[in-house]
Tab-separated table of C-alpha atoms in Angstrom:
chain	number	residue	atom	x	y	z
A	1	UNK	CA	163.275	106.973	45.230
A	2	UNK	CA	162.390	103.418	46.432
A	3	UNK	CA	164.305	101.590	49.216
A	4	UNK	CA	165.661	99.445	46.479
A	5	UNK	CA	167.410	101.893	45.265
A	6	UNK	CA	168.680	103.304	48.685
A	7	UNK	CA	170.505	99.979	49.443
A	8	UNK	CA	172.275	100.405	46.246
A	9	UNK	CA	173.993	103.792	47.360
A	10	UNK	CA	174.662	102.615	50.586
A	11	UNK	CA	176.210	99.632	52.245
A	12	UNK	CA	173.859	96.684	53.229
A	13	UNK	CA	174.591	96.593	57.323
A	14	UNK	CA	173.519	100.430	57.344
A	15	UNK	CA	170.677	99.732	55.026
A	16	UNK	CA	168.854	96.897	56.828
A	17	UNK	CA	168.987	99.467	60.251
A	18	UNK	CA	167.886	102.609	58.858
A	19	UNK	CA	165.976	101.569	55.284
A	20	UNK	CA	162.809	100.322	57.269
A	21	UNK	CA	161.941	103.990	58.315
A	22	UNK	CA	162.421	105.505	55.241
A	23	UNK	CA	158.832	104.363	54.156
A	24	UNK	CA	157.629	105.741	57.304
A	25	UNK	CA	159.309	109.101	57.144
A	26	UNK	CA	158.661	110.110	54.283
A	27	UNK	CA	155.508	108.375	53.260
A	28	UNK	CA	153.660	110.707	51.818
A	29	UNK	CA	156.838	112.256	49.494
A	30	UNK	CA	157.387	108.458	48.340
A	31	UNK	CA	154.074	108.528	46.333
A	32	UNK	CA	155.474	112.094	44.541
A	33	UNK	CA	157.620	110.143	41.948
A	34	UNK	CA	154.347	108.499	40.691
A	35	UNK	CA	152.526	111.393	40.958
A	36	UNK	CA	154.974	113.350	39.019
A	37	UNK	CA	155.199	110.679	35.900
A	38	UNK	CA	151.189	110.728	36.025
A	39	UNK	CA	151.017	114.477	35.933
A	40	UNK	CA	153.678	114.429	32.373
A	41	UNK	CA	150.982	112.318	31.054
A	42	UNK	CA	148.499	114.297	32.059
A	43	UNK	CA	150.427	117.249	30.367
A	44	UNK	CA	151.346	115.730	27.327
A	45	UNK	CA	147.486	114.591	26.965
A	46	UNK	CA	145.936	118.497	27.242
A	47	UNK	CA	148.981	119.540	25.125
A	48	UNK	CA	147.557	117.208	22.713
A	49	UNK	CA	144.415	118.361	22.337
A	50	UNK	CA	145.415	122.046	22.619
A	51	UNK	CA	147.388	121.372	19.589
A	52	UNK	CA	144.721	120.118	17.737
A	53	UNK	CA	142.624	122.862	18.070
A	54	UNK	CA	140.028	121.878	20.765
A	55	UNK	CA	139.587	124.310	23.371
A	56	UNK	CA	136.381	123.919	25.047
A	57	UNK	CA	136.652	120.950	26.613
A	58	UNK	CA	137.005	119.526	30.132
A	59	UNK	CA	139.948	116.853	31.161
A	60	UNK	CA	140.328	115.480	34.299
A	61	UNK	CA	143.350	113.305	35.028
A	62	UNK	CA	144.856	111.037	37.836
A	63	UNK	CA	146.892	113.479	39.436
A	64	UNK	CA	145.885	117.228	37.988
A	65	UNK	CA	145.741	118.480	41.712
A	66	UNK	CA	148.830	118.640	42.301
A	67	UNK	CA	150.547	120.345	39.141
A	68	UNK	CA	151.295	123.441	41.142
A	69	UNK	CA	153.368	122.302	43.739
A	70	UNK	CA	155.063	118.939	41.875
A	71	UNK	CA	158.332	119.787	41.223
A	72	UNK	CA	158.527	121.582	44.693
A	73	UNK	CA	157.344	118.575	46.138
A	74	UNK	CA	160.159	116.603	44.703
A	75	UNK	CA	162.853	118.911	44.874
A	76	UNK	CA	162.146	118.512	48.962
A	77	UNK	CA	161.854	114.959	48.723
A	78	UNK	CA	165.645	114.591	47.121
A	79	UNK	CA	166.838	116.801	49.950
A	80	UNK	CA	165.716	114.954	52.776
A	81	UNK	CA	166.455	111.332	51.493
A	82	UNK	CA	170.444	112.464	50.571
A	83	UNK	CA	170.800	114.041	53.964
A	84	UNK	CA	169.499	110.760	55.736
A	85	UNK	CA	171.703	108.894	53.131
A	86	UNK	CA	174.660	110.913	53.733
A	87	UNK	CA	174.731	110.613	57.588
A	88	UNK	CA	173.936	107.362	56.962
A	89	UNK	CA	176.882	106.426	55.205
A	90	UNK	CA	178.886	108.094	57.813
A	91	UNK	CA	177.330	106.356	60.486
A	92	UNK	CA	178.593	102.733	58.796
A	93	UNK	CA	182.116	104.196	58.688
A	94	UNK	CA	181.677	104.403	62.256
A	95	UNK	CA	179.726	101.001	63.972
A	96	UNK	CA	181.791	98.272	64.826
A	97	UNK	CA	179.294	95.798	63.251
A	98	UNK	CA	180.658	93.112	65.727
A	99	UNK	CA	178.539	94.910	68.441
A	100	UNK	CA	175.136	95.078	66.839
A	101	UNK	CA	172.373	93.312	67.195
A	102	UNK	CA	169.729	94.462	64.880
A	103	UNK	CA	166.591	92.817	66.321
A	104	UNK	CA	167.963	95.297	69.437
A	105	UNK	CA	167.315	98.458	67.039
A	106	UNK	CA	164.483	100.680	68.379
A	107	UNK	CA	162.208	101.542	65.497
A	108	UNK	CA	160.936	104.501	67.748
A	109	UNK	CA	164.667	105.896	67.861
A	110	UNK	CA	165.200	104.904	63.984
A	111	UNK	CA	162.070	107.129	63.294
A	112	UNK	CA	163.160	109.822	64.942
A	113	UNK	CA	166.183	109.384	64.167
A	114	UNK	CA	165.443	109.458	60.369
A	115	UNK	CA	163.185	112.927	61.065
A	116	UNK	CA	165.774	114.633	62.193
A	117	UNK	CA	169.344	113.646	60.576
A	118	UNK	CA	166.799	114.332	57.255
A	119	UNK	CA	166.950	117.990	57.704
A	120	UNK	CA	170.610	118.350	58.451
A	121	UNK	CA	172.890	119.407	55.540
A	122	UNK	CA	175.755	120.103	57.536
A	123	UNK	CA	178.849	118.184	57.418
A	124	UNK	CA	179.832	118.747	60.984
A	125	UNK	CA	176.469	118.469	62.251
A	126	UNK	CA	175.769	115.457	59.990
A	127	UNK	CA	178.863	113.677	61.359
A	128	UNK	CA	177.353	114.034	64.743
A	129	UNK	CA	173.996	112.468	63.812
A	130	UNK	CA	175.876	110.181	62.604
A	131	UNK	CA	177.791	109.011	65.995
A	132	UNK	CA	174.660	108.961	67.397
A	133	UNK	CA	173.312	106.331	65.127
A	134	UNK	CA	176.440	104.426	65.682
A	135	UNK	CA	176.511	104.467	69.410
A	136	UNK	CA	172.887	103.559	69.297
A	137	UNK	CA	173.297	100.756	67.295
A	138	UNK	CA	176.241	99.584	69.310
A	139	UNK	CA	174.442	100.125	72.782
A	140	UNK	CA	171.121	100.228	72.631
A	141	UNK	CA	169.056	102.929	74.613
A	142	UNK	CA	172.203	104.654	75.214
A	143	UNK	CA	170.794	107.942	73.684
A	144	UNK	CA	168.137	109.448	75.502
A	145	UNK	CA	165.261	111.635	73.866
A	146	UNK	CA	166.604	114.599	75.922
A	147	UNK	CA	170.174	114.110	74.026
A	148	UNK	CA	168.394	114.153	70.943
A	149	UNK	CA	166.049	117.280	71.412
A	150	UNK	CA	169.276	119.080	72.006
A	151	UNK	CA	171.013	117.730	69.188
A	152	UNK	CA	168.604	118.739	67.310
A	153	UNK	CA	168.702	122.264	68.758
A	154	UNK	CA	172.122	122.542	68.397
A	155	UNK	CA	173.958	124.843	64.886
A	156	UNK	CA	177.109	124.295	63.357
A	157	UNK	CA	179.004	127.218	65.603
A	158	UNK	CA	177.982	125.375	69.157
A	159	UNK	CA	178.814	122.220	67.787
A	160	UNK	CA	182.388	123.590	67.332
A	161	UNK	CA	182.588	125.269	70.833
A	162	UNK	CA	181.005	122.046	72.081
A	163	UNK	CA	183.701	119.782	70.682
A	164	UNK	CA	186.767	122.046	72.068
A	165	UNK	CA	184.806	121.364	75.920
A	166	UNK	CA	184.882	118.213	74.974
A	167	UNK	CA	188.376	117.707	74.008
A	168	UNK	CA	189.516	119.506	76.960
A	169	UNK	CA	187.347	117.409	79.426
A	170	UNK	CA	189.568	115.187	82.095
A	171	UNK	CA	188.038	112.048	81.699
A	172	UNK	CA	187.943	108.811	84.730
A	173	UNK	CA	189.533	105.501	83.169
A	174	UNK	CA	186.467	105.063	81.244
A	175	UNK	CA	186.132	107.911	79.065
A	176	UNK	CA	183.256	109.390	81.233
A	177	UNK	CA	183.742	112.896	80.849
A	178	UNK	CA	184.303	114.501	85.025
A	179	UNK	CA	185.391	118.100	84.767
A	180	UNK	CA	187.049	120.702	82.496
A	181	UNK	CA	190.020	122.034	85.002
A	182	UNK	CA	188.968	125.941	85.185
A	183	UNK	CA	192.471	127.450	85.187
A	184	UNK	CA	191.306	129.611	87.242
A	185	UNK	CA	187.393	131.166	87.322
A	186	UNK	CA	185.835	130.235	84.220
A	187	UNK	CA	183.281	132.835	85.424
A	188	UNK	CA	185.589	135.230	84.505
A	189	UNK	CA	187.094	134.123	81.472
A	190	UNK	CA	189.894	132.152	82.463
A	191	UNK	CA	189.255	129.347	79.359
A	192	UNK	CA	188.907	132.351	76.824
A	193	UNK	CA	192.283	131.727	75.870
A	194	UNK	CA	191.605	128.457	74.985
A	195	UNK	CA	188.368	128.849	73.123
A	196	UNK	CA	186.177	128.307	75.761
A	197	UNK	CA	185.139	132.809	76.991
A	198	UNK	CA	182.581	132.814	79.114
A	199	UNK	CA	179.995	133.998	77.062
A	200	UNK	CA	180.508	130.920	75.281
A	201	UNK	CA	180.197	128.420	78.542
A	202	UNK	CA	176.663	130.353	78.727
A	203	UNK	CA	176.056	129.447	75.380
A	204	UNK	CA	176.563	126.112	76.272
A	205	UNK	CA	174.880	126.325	79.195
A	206	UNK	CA	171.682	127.286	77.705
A	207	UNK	CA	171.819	124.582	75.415
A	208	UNK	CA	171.676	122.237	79.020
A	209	UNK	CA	174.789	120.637	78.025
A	210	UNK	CA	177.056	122.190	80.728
A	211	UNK	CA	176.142	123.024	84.612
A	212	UNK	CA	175.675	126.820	84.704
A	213	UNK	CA	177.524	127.276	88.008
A	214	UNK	CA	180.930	128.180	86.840
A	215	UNK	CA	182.539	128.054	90.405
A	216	UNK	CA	181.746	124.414	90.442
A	217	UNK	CA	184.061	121.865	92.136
A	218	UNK	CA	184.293	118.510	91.666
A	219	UNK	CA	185.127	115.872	95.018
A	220	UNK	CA	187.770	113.142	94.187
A	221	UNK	CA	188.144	110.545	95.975
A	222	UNK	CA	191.879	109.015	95.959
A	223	UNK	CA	192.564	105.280	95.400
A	224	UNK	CA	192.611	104.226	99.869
A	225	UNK	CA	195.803	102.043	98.697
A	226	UNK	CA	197.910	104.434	96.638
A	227	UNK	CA	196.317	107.984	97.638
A	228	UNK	CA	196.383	108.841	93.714
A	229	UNK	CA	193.486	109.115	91.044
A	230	UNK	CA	194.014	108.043	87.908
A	231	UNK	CA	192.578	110.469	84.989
A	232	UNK	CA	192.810	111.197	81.612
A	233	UNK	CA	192.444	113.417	78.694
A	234	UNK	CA	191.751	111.928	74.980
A	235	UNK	CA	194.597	109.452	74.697
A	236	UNK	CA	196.958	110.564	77.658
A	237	UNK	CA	196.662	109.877	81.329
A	238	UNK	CA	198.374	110.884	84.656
A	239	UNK	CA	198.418	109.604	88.015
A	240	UNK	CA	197.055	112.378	90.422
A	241	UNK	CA	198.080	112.405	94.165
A	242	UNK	CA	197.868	115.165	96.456
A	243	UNK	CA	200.964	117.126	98.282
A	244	UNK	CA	199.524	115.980	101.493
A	245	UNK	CA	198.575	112.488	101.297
A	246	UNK	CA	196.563	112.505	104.524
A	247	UNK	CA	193.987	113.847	102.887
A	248	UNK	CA	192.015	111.380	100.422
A	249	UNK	CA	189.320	113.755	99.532
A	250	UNK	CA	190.171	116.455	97.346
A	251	UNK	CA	188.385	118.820	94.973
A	252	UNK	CA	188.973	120.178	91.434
A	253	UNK	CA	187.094	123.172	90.286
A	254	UNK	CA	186.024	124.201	86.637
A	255	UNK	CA	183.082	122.811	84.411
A	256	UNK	CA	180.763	119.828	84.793
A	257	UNK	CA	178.895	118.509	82.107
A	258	UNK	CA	174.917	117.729	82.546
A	259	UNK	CA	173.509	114.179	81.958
A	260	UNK	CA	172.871	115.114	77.899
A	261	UNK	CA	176.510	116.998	77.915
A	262	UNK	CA	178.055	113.497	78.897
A	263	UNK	CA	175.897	111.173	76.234
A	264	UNK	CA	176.490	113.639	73.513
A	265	UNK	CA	180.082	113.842	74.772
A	266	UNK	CA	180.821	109.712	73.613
A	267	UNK	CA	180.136	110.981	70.086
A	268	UNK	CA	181.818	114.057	69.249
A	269	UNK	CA	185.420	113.841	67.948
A	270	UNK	CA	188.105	115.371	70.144
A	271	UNK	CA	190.599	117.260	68.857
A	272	UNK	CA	194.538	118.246	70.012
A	273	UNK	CA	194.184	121.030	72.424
A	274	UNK	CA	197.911	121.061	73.147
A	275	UNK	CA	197.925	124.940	75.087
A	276	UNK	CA	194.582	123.979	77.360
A	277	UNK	CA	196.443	120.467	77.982
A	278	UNK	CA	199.391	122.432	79.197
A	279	UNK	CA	197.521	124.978	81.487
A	280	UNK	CA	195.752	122.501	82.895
A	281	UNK	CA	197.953	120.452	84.249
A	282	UNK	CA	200.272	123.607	85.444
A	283	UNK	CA	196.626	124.714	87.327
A	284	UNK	CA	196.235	120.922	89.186
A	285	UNK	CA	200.554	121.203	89.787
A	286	UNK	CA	200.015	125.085	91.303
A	287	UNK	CA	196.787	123.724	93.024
A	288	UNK	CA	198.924	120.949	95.356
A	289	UNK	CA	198.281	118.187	93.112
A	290	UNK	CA	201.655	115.910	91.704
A	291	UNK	CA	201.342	114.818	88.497
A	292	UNK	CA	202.869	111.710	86.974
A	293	UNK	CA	201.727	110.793	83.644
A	294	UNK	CA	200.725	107.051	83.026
A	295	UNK	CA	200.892	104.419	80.343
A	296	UNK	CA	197.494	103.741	79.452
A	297	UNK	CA	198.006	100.254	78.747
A	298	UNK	CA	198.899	100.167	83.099
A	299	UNK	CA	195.659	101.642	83.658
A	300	UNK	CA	193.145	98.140	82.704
């Protein structure tokens, strides 16, 4: 398949930021469709003689070599181009094209970019390949190698567990992901009622996209004017202040995300987690902490 014919099944934006690297990907596959139409002539030229009766006789053609392993060859070549072209075309459902500035587009994260997403089948795991190419595009060098590797790494199952942390994740004004609230000691399965046993976190952990110290606790530091912080979870927020306002540091304990847990964070898709929502905030009420929720629109 030539690029030409990419940029037909896909929109042009998307093309003209991932079409460049196809050539370089998958080089070597690229020269199988020629291969392949020389090899049916070859075919149809011993067949010929065959037919007529010849058989001692000695025919080398342009691409004999590589009979065996042709259709193979190709087979593996389709799969890898509609995988890129599939996350692809989720990726342009995503970009705000407003944002991007294609001369900004790192060929060295399009390559590897293309390497990877090409061997992905997946929907789930596609459609997260596919916010990364979108938030790269949008903010360049925003996705580390490190966030890739373990993206990469990652299987449909612990991209599930991973998106329930992340829907569950109190969040500061700007969506940067702070702490899940433990409800308790994670250590000890306190979140396996809400999808999240600890056998699970470990999982997680393993994968270096959550801190491994379950008993961790997070310092806040209240607003010096109002004594409140100001959090918030997907599309809700509350106003935070403590029981005892002379106090402006104060400390929430649960789960912290690492560096790669936060970038790979701004891409997956939060869902409703209605019963973790509700625990939680019963957990920061029980833990001296009022709770006022907040019109999101007050918060900028």
């Amino acid at each position: 398949m030539e690029e030409l014919e990419l940029a037909a099944e896909a929109t042009p934006p998307i093309v003209r930021a991932v079409a460049p690297g196809i050539n370089a990907a998958f080089g070597t596959l690229l020269r199988s469709g020629a291969d392949r139409k020389n090899l049916e002539a070859d075919r149809a030229t011993v067949d010929g003689m065959l037919q007529a009766g010849l058989t001692d006789f000695r025919y080398r053609g342009l691409a004999m070599e590589f009979e065996t392993f042709a259709d193979a060859r190709e087979e593996e070549f389709q799969r890898l181009v509609t995988n890129t072209v599939n996350a692809a075309r989720k990726a342009d459902s995503m970009v705000d094209w407003s944002k991007v500035n294609l001369d900004q587009f790192s060929p060295e994260f399009r390559r590897r970019w293309i390497l990877e997403a090409s061997n992905v089948s997946d929907e789930t795991l596609q459609g997260l390949w596919a916010r990364l190419l979108a938030g790269e595009l949008e903010s360049p060098g925003s996705v580390s190698n490190d966030t890739m590797s373990i993206a990469r790494d990652m299987n449909k199952e612990r991209a599930g567990e991973f998106q329930i942390l992340c829907s569950a994740a109190l969040c500061s004004v700007d969506r940067t992901p702070m702490i899940v609230v433990g409800c308790g000691d994670p250590g000890a399965n306190s979140l396996q009622p809400h999808g999240l046993s600890y056998e699970i976190l470990m999982r997680l952990a393993h994968h270096r996209l959550i801190v491994s110290d379950m008993s961790t606790r997070l310092n806040f530091s209240t607003d010096l004017g109002q004594r409140r912080v100001i959090v918030r979870q997907q599309e809700s927020a509350w106003a935070l202040r403590k029981s005892d306002d002379s106090e402006p540091n104060t400390q929430i304990g649960g789960v912290l995300f690492t560096p790669a847990g936060k970038e790979l964070f701004a891409v997956v898709q939060k869902i409703p987690v209605p019963a973790y929502t509700e625990a939680m905030l019963q957990t920061l009420k029980k833990n001296g902490w009022k709770v006022t929720p907040t019109d999101i629109v007050e918060i900028y």
